[in-house]
Each structure stands twice: as C-alpha cells, then as structure tokens.
PDB file of C-alpha atoms in Angstrom:
ATOM      1  CA  UNK O1149      -3.880 -13.747 -49.675  1.00 48.00           C
ATOM      2  CA  UNK O1150      -7.800 -13.191 -47.780  1.00 51.00           C
ATOM      3  CA  UNK O1151      -8.735 -15.006 -44.231  1.00 51.00           C
ATOM      4  CA  UNK O1152     -11.722 -13.961 -43.031  1.00 52.00           C
ATOM      5  CA  UNK O1153     -12.304 -10.075 -44.489  1.00 49.00           C
ATOM      6  CA  UNK O1154      -8.446  -9.221 -43.070  1.00 48.00           C
ATOM      7  CA  UNK O1155      -5.439  -9.601 -45.702  1.00 50.00           C
ATOM      8  CA  UNK O1156      -2.139 -10.862 -45.675  1.00 46.00           C
ATOM      9  CA  UNK O1157       0.837  -8.875 -46.469  1.00 45.00           C
ATOM     10  CA  UNK O1158       3.747  -9.478 -47.802  1.00 46.00           C
ATOM     11  CA  UNK O1159       3.188 -12.672 -49.147  1.00 44.00           C
ATOM     12  CA  UNK O1160       2.050 -14.080 -52.119  1.00 48.00           C
ATOM     13  CA  UNK O1161      -0.540 -17.004 -52.762  1.00 55.00           C
ATOM     14  CA  UNK O1162       0.179 -20.359 -51.479  1.00 58.00           C
ATOM     15  CA  UNK O1163       2.624 -19.002 -49.408  1.00 71.00           C
ATOM     16  CA  UNK O1164       3.611 -21.196 -46.133  1.00 82.00           C
ATOM     17  CA  UNK O1165       4.553 -18.164 -44.087  1.00 83.00           C
ATOM     18  CA  UNK O1166       1.108 -17.858 -42.631  1.00 90.00           C
ATOM     19  CA  UNK O1167       0.220 -21.735 -42.503  1.00 93.00           C
ATOM     20  CA  UNK O1168       3.543 -21.984 -40.230  1.00 95.00           C
ATOM     21  CA  UNK O1169       2.957 -19.474 -38.261  1.00 95.00           C
ATOM     22  CA  UNK O1170      -0.146 -20.803 -37.180  1.00 96.00           C
ATOM     23  CA  UNK O1171       0.424 -23.784 -36.562  1.00 97.00           C
ATOM     24  CA  UNK O1172       3.265 -23.179 -34.541  1.00 97.00           C
ATOM     25  CA  UNK O1173       1.545 -20.320 -32.557  1.00 98.00           C
ATOM     26  CA  UNK O1174      -1.489 -22.847 -32.139  1.00 98.00           C
ATOM     27  CA  UNK O1175       1.191 -26.158 -30.135  1.00 98.00           C
ATOM     28  CA  UNK O1176       2.454 -23.668 -28.146  1.00 98.00           C
ATOM     29  CA  UNK O1177      -0.224 -22.871 -26.165  1.00 98.00           C
ATOM     30  CA  UNK O1178      -1.579 -26.230 -26.362  1.00 98.00           C
ATOM     31  CA  UNK O1179       1.550 -26.823 -24.563  1.00 98.00           C
ATOM     32  CA  UNK O1180       1.110 -24.031 -22.062  1.00 98.00           C
ATOM     33  CA  UNK O1181      -1.719 -25.787 -21.860  1.00 98.00           C
ATOM     34  CA  UNK O1182      -1.749 -28.709 -21.296  1.00 98.00           C
ATOM     35  CA  UNK O1183       1.775 -27.890 -19.091  1.00 98.00           C
ATOM     36  CA  UNK O1184      -0.455 -25.527 -17.035  1.00 97.00           C
ATOM     37  CA  UNK O1185      -3.387 -28.393 -16.174  1.00 97.00           C
ATOM     38  CA  UNK O1186      -0.944 -30.567 -15.610  1.00 96.00           C
ATOM     39  CA  UNK O1187       1.160 -28.836 -12.440  1.00 95.00           C
ATOM     40  CA  UNK O1188      -2.600 -26.395 -11.556  1.00 93.00           C
ATOM     41  CA  UNK O1189      -3.267 -30.208  -8.965  1.00 90.00           C
ATOM     42  CA  UNK O1190      -0.402 -29.697  -7.186  1.00 89.00           C
ATOM     43  CA  UNK O1191      -0.287 -26.027  -6.537  1.00 87.00           C
ATOM     44  CA  UNK O1192      -4.274 -26.435  -5.150  1.00 80.00           C
ATOM     45  CA  UNK O1193      -3.568 -24.936  -1.319  1.00 69.00           C
ATOM     46  CA  UNK O1194      -1.956 -22.222  -1.000  1.00 57.00           C
ATOM     47  CA  UNK O1195      -4.725 -19.538  -1.057  1.00 59.00           C
ATOM     48  CA  UNK O1196      -7.561 -20.383   1.590  1.00 61.00           C
ATOM     49  CA  UNK O1197      -9.559 -16.482   1.360  1.00 65.00           C
ATOM     50  CA  UNK O1198      -8.337 -16.499  -1.811  1.00 70.00           C
ATOM     51  CA  UNK O1199      -8.076 -17.606  -5.945  1.00 83.00           C
ATOM     52  CA  UNK O1200      -5.818 -20.012  -4.967  1.00 86.00           C
ATOM     53  CA  UNK O1201      -2.726 -20.681  -6.986  1.00 89.00           C
ATOM     54  CA  UNK O1202      -3.767 -23.905  -8.927  1.00 90.00           C
ATOM     55  CA  UNK O1203      -6.802 -22.440 -10.046  1.00 91.00           C
ATOM     56  CA  UNK O1204      -5.059 -19.046 -11.738  1.00 93.00           C
ATOM     57  CA  UNK O1205      -3.074 -22.089 -13.620  1.00 95.00           C
ATOM     58  CA  UNK O1206      -6.075 -23.695 -14.777  1.00 95.00           C
ATOM     59  CA  UNK O1207      -7.374 -19.999 -16.224  1.00 96.00           C
ATOM     60  CA  UNK O1208      -4.101 -19.860 -17.565  1.00 97.00           C
ATOM     61  CA  UNK O1209      -4.506 -22.666 -18.944  1.00 98.00           C
ATOM     62  CA  UNK O1210      -8.245 -22.633 -20.254  1.00 98.00           C
ATOM     63  CA  UNK O1211      -7.007 -18.925 -21.541  1.00 98.00           C
ATOM     64  CA  UNK O1212      -4.358 -21.067 -23.622  1.00 98.00           C
ATOM     65  CA  UNK O1213      -6.124 -23.162 -24.664  1.00 98.00           C
ATOM     66  CA  UNK O1214      -9.432 -20.994 -26.626  1.00 98.00           C
ATOM     67  CA  UNK O1215      -6.885 -18.334 -27.862  1.00 98.00           C
ATOM     68  CA  UNK O1216      -5.496 -21.422 -29.539  1.00 98.00           C
ATOM     69  CA  UNK O1217      -8.694 -22.932 -30.428  1.00 98.00           C
ATOM     70  CA  UNK O1218      -9.872 -18.461 -31.649  1.00 97.00           C
ATOM     71  CA  UNK O1219      -5.973 -18.701 -33.656  1.00 96.00           C
ATOM     72  CA  UNK O1220      -6.589 -21.942 -35.418  1.00 95.00           C
ATOM     73  CA  UNK O1221      -9.976 -21.556 -35.890  1.00 95.00           C
ATOM     74  CA  UNK O1222     -10.526 -17.819 -37.099  1.00 94.00           C
ATOM     75  CA  UNK O1223      -7.036 -16.392 -37.956  1.00 93.00           C
ATOM     76  CA  UNK O1224      -6.616 -12.793 -37.830  1.00 93.00           C
ATOM     77  CA  UNK O1225      -5.588  -9.678 -36.355  1.00 95.00           C
ATOM     78  CA  UNK O1226      -8.534 -10.334 -33.182  1.00 96.00           C
ATOM     79  CA  UNK O1227      -7.440 -13.977 -33.063  1.00 96.00           C
ATOM     80  CA  UNK O1228      -3.114 -13.513 -32.945  1.00 96.00           C
ATOM     81  CA  UNK O1229      -4.467 -10.590 -30.525  1.00 97.00           C
ATOM     82  CA  UNK O1230      -5.410 -12.925 -27.833  1.00 97.00           C
ATOM     83  CA  UNK O1231      -2.861 -15.361 -28.785  1.00 98.00           C
ATOM     84  CA  UNK O1232       0.159 -12.455 -28.283  1.00 98.00           C
ATOM     85  CA  UNK O1233      -1.156 -10.763 -24.360  1.00 98.00           C
ATOM     86  CA  UNK O1234      -1.629 -14.900 -23.484  1.00 98.00           C
ATOM     87  CA  UNK O1235       1.568 -15.798 -24.628  1.00 98.00           C
ATOM     88  CA  UNK O1236       3.526 -12.429 -23.342  1.00 97.00           C
ATOM     89  CA  UNK O1237       1.151 -12.308 -20.281  1.00 97.00           C
ATOM     90  CA  UNK O1238       1.683 -15.903 -19.206  1.00 97.00           C
ATOM     91  CA  UNK O1239       5.420 -15.328 -19.499  1.00 97.00           C
ATOM     92  CA  UNK O1240       5.953 -12.177 -17.380  1.00 97.00           C
ATOM     93  CA  UNK O1241       4.161 -13.756 -14.883  1.00 96.00           C
ATOM     94  CA  UNK O1242       6.375 -16.627 -15.225  1.00 96.00           C
ATOM     95  CA  UNK O1243       9.828 -14.236 -14.605  1.00 97.00           C
ATOM     96  CA  UNK O1244       7.694 -11.827 -12.633  1.00 96.00           C
ATOM     97  CA  UNK O1245       7.322 -14.872  -9.373  1.00 95.00           C
ATOM     98  CA  UNK O1246      10.830 -17.221 -10.759  1.00 96.00           C
ATOM     99  CA  UNK O1247      12.143 -13.967  -9.758  1.00 96.00           C
ATOM    100  CA  UNK O1248      10.557 -11.185  -7.634  1.00 95.00           C
ATOM    101  CA  UNK O1249       9.467 -12.062  -4.314  1.00 95.00           C
ATOM    102  CA  UNK O1250       6.219 -11.418  -4.692  1.00 93.00           C
ATOM    103  CA  UNK O1251       3.582 -11.191  -1.364  1.00 92.00           C
ATOM    104  CA  UNK O1252       0.079 -11.765  -1.254  1.00 87.00           C
ATOM    105  CA  UNK O1253      -2.163  -9.434  -2.490  1.00 85.00           C
ATOM    106  CA  UNK O1254      -5.774  -9.460  -2.589  1.00 83.00           C
ATOM    107  CA  UNK O1255      -7.441 -13.200  -3.830  1.00 83.00           C
ATOM    108  CA  UNK O1256      -3.335 -13.786  -5.390  1.00 84.00           C
ATOM    109  CA  UNK O1257      -1.509 -16.189  -3.656  1.00 86.00           C
ATOM    110  CA  UNK O1258       2.060 -15.609  -2.992  1.00 87.00           C
ATOM    111  CA  UNK O1259       3.904 -17.629  -5.757  1.00 89.00           C
ATOM    112  CA  UNK O1260       7.237 -16.886  -5.763  1.00 90.00           C
ATOM    113  CA  UNK O1261       9.182 -19.789  -6.742  1.00 92.00           C
ATOM    114  CA  UNK O1262      12.690 -19.360  -7.687  1.00 92.00           C
ATOM    115  CA  UNK O1263      14.151 -22.444  -9.180  1.00 94.00           C
ATOM    116  CA  UNK O1264      13.648 -24.239 -12.754  1.00 94.00           C
ATOM    117  CA  UNK O1265      11.699 -26.839 -13.628  1.00 96.00           C
ATOM    118  CA  UNK O1266      11.721 -28.886 -16.541  1.00 96.00           C
ATOM    119  CA  UNK O1267       8.003 -28.002 -16.407  1.00 96.00           C
ATOM    120  CA  UNK O1268       8.492 -24.742 -15.965  1.00 96.00           C
ATOM    121  CA  UNK O1269      11.074 -24.435 -18.438  1.00 97.00           C
ATOM    122  CA  UNK O1270       9.506 -25.847 -21.030  1.00 97.00           C
ATOM    123  CA  UNK O1271       5.827 -23.503 -20.694  1.00 97.00           C
ATOM    124  CA  UNK O1272       8.036 -20.610 -20.667  1.00 97.00           C
ATOM    125  CA  UNK O1273      10.017 -22.312 -23.940  1.00 98.00           C
ATOM    126  CA  UNK O1274       6.661 -22.241 -25.530  1.00 98.00           C
ATOM    127  CA  UNK O1275       5.544 -19.191 -24.260  1.00 98.00           C
ATOM    128  CA  UNK O1276       7.968 -17.402 -25.969  1.00 98.00           C
ATOM    129  CA  UNK O1277       8.406 -18.928 -29.034  1.00 98.00           C
ATOM    130  CA  UNK O1278       3.882 -17.987 -29.259  1.00 98.00           C
ATOM    131  CA  UNK O1279       4.552 -14.781 -28.321  1.00 98.00           C
ATOM    132  CA  UNK O1280       7.142 -13.750 -31.065  1.00 97.00           C
ATOM    133  CA  UNK O1281       5.033 -16.209 -33.155  1.00 97.00           C
ATOM    134  CA  UNK O1282       1.912 -13.506 -32.316  1.00 97.00           C
ATOM    135  CA  UNK O1283       3.426 -11.159 -33.039  1.00 96.00           C
ATOM    136  CA  UNK O1284       5.284 -11.677 -35.923  1.00 95.00           C
ATOM    137  CA  UNK O1285       1.605 -12.481 -36.846  1.00 95.00           C
ATOM    138  CA  UNK O1286      -0.439  -9.756 -36.090  1.00 94.00           C
ATOM    139  CA  UNK O1287       2.710  -7.784 -37.738  1.00 93.00           C
ATOM    140  CA  UNK O1288       2.493  -9.221 -41.009  1.00 91.00           C
ATOM    141  CA  UNK O1289      -1.763  -9.097 -40.784  1.00 87.00           C
ATOM    142  CA  UNK O1290      -3.338  -5.487 -42.056  1.00 73.00           C
ATOM    143  CA  UNK O1291      -6.550  -4.718 -43.082  1.00 54.00           C
ATOM    144  CA  UNK O1292      -7.963  -4.518 -46.901  1.00 57.00           C
ATOM    145  CA  UNK O1293      -6.878  -1.578 -48.600  1.00 59.00           C
ATOM    146  CA  UNK O1294      -8.928  -0.755 -51.515  1.00 55.00           C
ATOM    147  CA  UNK O1295      -7.146  -0.648 -54.221  1.00 56.00           C
ATOM    148  CA  UNK O1296      -6.096   2.590 -56.830  1.00 55.00           C
ATOM    149  CA  UNK O1297      -8.215   1.234 -59.569  1.00 58.00           C
ATOM    150  CA  UNK O1298     -11.243   1.250 -56.523  1.00 58.00           C
ATOM    151  CA  UNK O1299     -10.294   4.919 -55.994  1.00 58.00           C
ATOM    152  CA  UNK O1300     -10.104   5.565 -59.270  1.00 62.00           C
ATOM    153  CA  UNK O1301     -14.024   4.666 -60.120  1.00 66.00           C
ATOM    154  CA  UNK O1302     -14.761   6.213 -56.752  1.00 63.00           C
ATOM    155  CA  UNK O1303     -13.636   9.285 -57.588  1.00 64.00           C
ATOM    156  CA  UNK O1304     -14.946   9.482 -61.491  1.00 65.00           C
ATOM    157  CA  UNK O1305     -18.634   8.097 -59.824  1.00 69.00           C
ATOM    158  CA  UNK O1306     -18.643  11.226 -58.341  1.00 66.00           C
ATOM    159  CA  UNK O1307     -17.309  13.652 -60.036  1.00 65.00           C
ATOM    160  CA  UNK O1308     -20.043  12.328 -62.613  1.00 70.00           C
ATOM    161  CA  UNK O1309     -22.552  12.933 -59.523  1.00 69.00           C
ATOM    162  CA  UNK O1310     -21.574  16.065 -59.205  1.00 68.00           C
ATOM    163  CA  UNK O1311     -21.939  17.661 -63.382  1.00 69.00           C
ATOM    164  CA  UNK O1312     -25.280  16.598 -63.324  1.00 59.00           C
TER     165      UNK O1312
END
C-alpha cells in the first residue's frame, strides 16, 4: 500500500491497521494539545525573566497540534517520527518534573509538581498511547524497495549496453 512515496509493509491492501494507527495518533495528540492549552493560563506566573511554564505548555500544545495535523495530512516516516518525538518528549518531561525536583535553569522555571490530577493523568495517558502508536506506525512504514523484476531488468539492460 503506497502512501506519499512510502509503502506500508506487513499490511495488505485495504487493511485497517495503518488508518487505525493514524487515527489513534491524531486523537491522542489532540487530547495532549487541548489539555495543555486549558492548563497553560494557570501556570503563567512562573518565571518573570524566563519563558514561563504556561508558555511551555502553549509550545507543547502547538507542537502536538502540528504533529497531529502532519500525521493526518501527510502520513509517513517523517510524520510518525514527529509524533513520536512530540509525544515521547512531552511524556518524558512530564515524568521528569513529576518525580524529580529540577531547579530553574537558564530561561526554564522550576516545574516540580509531585501530584497527579485528572488533566495531568489524561495527558500522560494520551502521550503514552501516542508514543506507542507512533513507534508502531514508524516501524511498519518502510521505504519502497525495488522488486526482483525491476532489478533483473536493470541488470539485463546494463549487460546489453556493455556488449555493444
């Protein structure tokens, strides 16, 4: 099955797996974006000289929305890699600041928050699912390979040219 120059291996024509993976990635990234947009205003006051935690939430929301749109519009290796980086990176940062009290550094505020609440749990679960789905989609997507027939024709033509 070809999709924008790539072919999805291990799937038969008409298989719902690639479409289902794309749908899962898009929905979970949108959940991530919406939760971060809703939470951002409550975290704006953090760093007067730096970026501020609320702005970082807006950046995460924008990245998640952009990755979701990219997967939706132009599925393929790059889109799935973008989704994997955004969801996996967001999850990594969430878990880091949940369990480790990292002090403020450079323009980044201290964002330690050792509690779980509904929105945080929802975005963490969405990021886990998006990361896994993007990794599976990336694994299933392969660059197109030349068939044996194409290789045989190429060798036959090259042999004919070398003979005269």
